[in-house]
Coordinates of C-alpha atoms in Angstrom, one line a residue:
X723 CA -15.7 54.1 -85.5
X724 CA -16.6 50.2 -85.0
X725 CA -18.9 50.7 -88.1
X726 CA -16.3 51.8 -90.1
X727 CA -13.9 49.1 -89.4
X728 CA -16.2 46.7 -89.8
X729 CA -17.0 48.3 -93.9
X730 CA -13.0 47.8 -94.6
X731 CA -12.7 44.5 -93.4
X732 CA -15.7 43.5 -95.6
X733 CA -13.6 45.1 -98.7
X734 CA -11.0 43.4 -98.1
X735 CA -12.2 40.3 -97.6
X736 CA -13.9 40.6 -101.0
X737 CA -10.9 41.0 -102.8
X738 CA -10.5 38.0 -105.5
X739 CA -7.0 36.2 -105.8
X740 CA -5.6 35.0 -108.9
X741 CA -7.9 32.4 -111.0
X742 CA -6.7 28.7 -112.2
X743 CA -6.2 30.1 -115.7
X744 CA -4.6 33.3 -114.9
X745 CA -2.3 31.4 -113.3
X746 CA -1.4 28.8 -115.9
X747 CA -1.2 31.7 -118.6
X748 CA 1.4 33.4 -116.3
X749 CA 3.3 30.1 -116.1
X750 CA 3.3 29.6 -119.9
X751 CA 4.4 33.1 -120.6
X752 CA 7.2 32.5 -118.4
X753 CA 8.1 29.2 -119.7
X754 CA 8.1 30.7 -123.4
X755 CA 10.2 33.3 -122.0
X756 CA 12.7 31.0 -120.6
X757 CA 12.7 28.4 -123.3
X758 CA 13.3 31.0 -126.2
X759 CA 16.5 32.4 -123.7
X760 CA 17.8 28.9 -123.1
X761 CA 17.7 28.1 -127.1
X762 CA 19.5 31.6 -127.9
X763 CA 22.6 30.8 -125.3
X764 CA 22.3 27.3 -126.6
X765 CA 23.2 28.0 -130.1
X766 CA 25.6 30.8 -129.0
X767 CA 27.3 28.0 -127.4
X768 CA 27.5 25.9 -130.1
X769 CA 28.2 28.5 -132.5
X770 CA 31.5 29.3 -129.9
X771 CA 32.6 25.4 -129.5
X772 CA 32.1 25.5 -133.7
X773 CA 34.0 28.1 -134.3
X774 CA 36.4 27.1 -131.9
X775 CA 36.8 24.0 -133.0
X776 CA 37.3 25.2 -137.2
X777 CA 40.2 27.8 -135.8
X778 CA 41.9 24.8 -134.0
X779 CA 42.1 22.7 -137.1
X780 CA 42.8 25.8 -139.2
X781 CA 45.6 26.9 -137.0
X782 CA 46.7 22.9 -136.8
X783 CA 46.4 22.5 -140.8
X784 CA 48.3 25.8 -141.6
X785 CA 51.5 24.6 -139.1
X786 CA 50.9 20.8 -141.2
X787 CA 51.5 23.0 -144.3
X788 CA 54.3 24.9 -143.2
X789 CA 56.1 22.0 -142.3
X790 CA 55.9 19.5 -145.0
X791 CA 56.6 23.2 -146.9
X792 CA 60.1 23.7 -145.1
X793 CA 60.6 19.8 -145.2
X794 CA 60.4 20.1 -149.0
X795 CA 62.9 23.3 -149.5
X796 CA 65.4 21.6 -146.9
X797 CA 65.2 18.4 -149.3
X798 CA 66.4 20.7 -152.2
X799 CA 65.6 17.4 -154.1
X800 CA 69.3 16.4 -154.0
X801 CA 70.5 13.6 -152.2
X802 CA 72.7 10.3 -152.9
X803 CA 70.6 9.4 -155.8
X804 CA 70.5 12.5 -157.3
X805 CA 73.7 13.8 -158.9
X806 CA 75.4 16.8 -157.0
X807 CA 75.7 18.5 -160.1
X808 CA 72.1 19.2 -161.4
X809 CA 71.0 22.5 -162.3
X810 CA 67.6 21.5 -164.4
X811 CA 64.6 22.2 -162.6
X812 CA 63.3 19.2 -164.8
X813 CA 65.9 16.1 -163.3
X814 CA 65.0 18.1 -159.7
X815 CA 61.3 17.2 -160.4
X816 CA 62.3 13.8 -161.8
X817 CA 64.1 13.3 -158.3
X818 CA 61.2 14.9 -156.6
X819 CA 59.1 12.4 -157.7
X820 CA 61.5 9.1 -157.2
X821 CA 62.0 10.4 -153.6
X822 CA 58.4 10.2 -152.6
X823 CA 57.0 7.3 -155.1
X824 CA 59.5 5.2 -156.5
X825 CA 62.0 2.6 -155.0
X826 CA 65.5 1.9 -156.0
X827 CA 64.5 -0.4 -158.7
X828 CA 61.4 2.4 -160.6
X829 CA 59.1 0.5 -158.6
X830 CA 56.0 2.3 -157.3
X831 CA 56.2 2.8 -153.4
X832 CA 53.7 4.3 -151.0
X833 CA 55.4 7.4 -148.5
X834 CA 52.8 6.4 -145.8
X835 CA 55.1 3.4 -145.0
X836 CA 58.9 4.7 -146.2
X837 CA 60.9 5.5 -142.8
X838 CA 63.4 7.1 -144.6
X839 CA 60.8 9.9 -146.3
X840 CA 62.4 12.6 -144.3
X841 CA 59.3 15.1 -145.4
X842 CA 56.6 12.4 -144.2
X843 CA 58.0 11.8 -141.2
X844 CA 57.8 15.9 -140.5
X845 CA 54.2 15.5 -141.0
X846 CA 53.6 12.5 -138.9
X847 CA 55.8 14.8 -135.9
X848 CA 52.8 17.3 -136.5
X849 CA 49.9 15.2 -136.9
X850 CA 50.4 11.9 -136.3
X851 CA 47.1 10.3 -138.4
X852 CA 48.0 12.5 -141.2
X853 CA 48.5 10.2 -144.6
X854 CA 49.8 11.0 -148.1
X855 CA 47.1 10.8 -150.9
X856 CA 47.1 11.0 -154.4
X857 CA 45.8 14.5 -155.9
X858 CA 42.8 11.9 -157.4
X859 CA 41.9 10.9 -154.0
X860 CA 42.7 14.3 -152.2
X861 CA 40.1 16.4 -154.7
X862 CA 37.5 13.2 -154.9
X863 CA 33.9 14.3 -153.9
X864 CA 33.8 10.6 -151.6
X865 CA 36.1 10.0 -148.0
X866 CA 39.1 8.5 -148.9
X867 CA 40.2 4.7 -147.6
X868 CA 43.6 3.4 -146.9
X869 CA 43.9 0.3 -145.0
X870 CA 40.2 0.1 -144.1
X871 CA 40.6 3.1 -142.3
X872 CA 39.0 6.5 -143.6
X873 CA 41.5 9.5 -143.8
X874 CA 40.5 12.5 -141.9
X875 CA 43.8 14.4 -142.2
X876 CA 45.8 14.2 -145.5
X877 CA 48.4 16.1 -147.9
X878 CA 49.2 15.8 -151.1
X879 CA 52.0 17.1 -153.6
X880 CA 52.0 18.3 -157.3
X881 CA 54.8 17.8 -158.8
X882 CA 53.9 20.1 -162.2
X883 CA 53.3 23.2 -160.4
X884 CA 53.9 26.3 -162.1
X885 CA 53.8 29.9 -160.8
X886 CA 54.2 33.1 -163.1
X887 CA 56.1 36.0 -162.5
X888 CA 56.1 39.2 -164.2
X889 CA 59.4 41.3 -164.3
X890 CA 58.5 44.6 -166.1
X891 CA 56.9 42.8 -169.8
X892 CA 58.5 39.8 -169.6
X893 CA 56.9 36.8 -167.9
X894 CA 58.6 33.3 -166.0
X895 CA 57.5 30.4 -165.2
X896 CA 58.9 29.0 -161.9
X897 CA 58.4 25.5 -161.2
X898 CA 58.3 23.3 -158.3
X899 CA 55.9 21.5 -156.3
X900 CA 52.3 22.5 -154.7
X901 CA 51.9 21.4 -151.3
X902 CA 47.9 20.6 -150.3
X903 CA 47.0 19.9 -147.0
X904 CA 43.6 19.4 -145.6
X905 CA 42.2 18.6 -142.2
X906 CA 38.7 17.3 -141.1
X907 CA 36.6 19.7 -138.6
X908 CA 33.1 19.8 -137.3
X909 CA 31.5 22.0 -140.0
X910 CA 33.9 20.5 -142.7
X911 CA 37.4 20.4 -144.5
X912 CA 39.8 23.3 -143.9
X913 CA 42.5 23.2 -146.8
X914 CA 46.0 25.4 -147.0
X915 CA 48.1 25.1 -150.0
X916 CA 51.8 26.0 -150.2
X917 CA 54.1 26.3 -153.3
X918 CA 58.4 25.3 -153.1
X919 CA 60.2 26.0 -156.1
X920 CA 62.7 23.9 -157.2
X921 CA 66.4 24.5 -156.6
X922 CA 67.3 25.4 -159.7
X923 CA 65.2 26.8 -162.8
X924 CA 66.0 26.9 -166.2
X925 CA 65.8 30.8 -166.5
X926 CA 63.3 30.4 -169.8
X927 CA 61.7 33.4 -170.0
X928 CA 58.1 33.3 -171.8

């Protein structure tokens, strides 16, 4: 009986532990492991804050849009310097234009610093580092500067804009004004457009 306890004892005495490098291969393996699971939740991360980040100023952009939009058709381009009595969709774009770029006198003005632009200020109650830009500077491939100050969030307005409508085979042209907003996010510029007719058309069929 002694005997045989004494043969197990041996065998298990002779059992070898883990090496040096068996050990540092185990480590490694788990390191890789961990390293390629801490990248993946990383970049999911990112991808989230990204994404989250684009819907936020997407969201933001489309209410900037909707506002300056409503601003315009409330507007209706008639005021004390326009007369009461126009019905041209022509002398409303005329107006349209005066009301946001010309003073009193014909002179050129700039909406960014008119208190009485009733459609800027709407913007500004929205987003208050939003500026007005020319449709040159809003579609230019370079960041656009005003005051020494680079624009993140701007708008714009065209004052030609046409859309077509078809009734049955015959075909109008409604006129009025594009609205163009666009906002700066992390993975770039989200831009919403908008269109307001004017008031009144001329009923020209084409």
């Amino acid at each position: 009986m002694k005997k045989r306890t004494r043969q197990i004892q041996t065998k298990l005495r002779s059992r070898k532990g883990m090496s040096l490098i068996e050990l540092i291969v185990g480590i490694s393996i788990i390191v890789i492991v961990f390293a390629g699971t801490l990248s993946a939740m990383t970049n999911g991360y990112a991808d989230t804050l990204y994404n989250a980040d684009v819907n936020r100023y997407a969201v933001q952009g489309g209410s900037l849009n909707e506002v300056i939009l409503e601003a315009i058709a409330k507007q209706k381009f008639k005021g004390a310097d326009c007369p009461v009595d126009v019905k041209d969709s022509e002398q409303r774009r005329e107006y349209a234009v005066s009301y946001f770029l010309l003073d009193s006198n014909g002179h050129s003005k700039d909406p960014n610093s008119d208190p009485t632009n009733a459609v800027h200020s709407a913007a500004k109650a929205v987003m208050p580092d939003v500026m007005y830009v020319t449709q040159d500077q809003f579609w230019g491939s370079g960041k656009v500067v005003i005051n020494n100050t680079v624009v993140d969030n701007m708008y714009t307005l065209d004052f030609d804009a046409v859309r077509t409508i078809f009734k049955g085979a015959k075909r109008y042209d409604i006129k009025g004004v594009e609205v163009l907003t666009s906002v700066t996010t992390s993975r770039g510029t989200v831009i919403n457009r908008a269109f307001v007719p004017y008031e009144d058309q001329d009923k020209s069929e084409t």
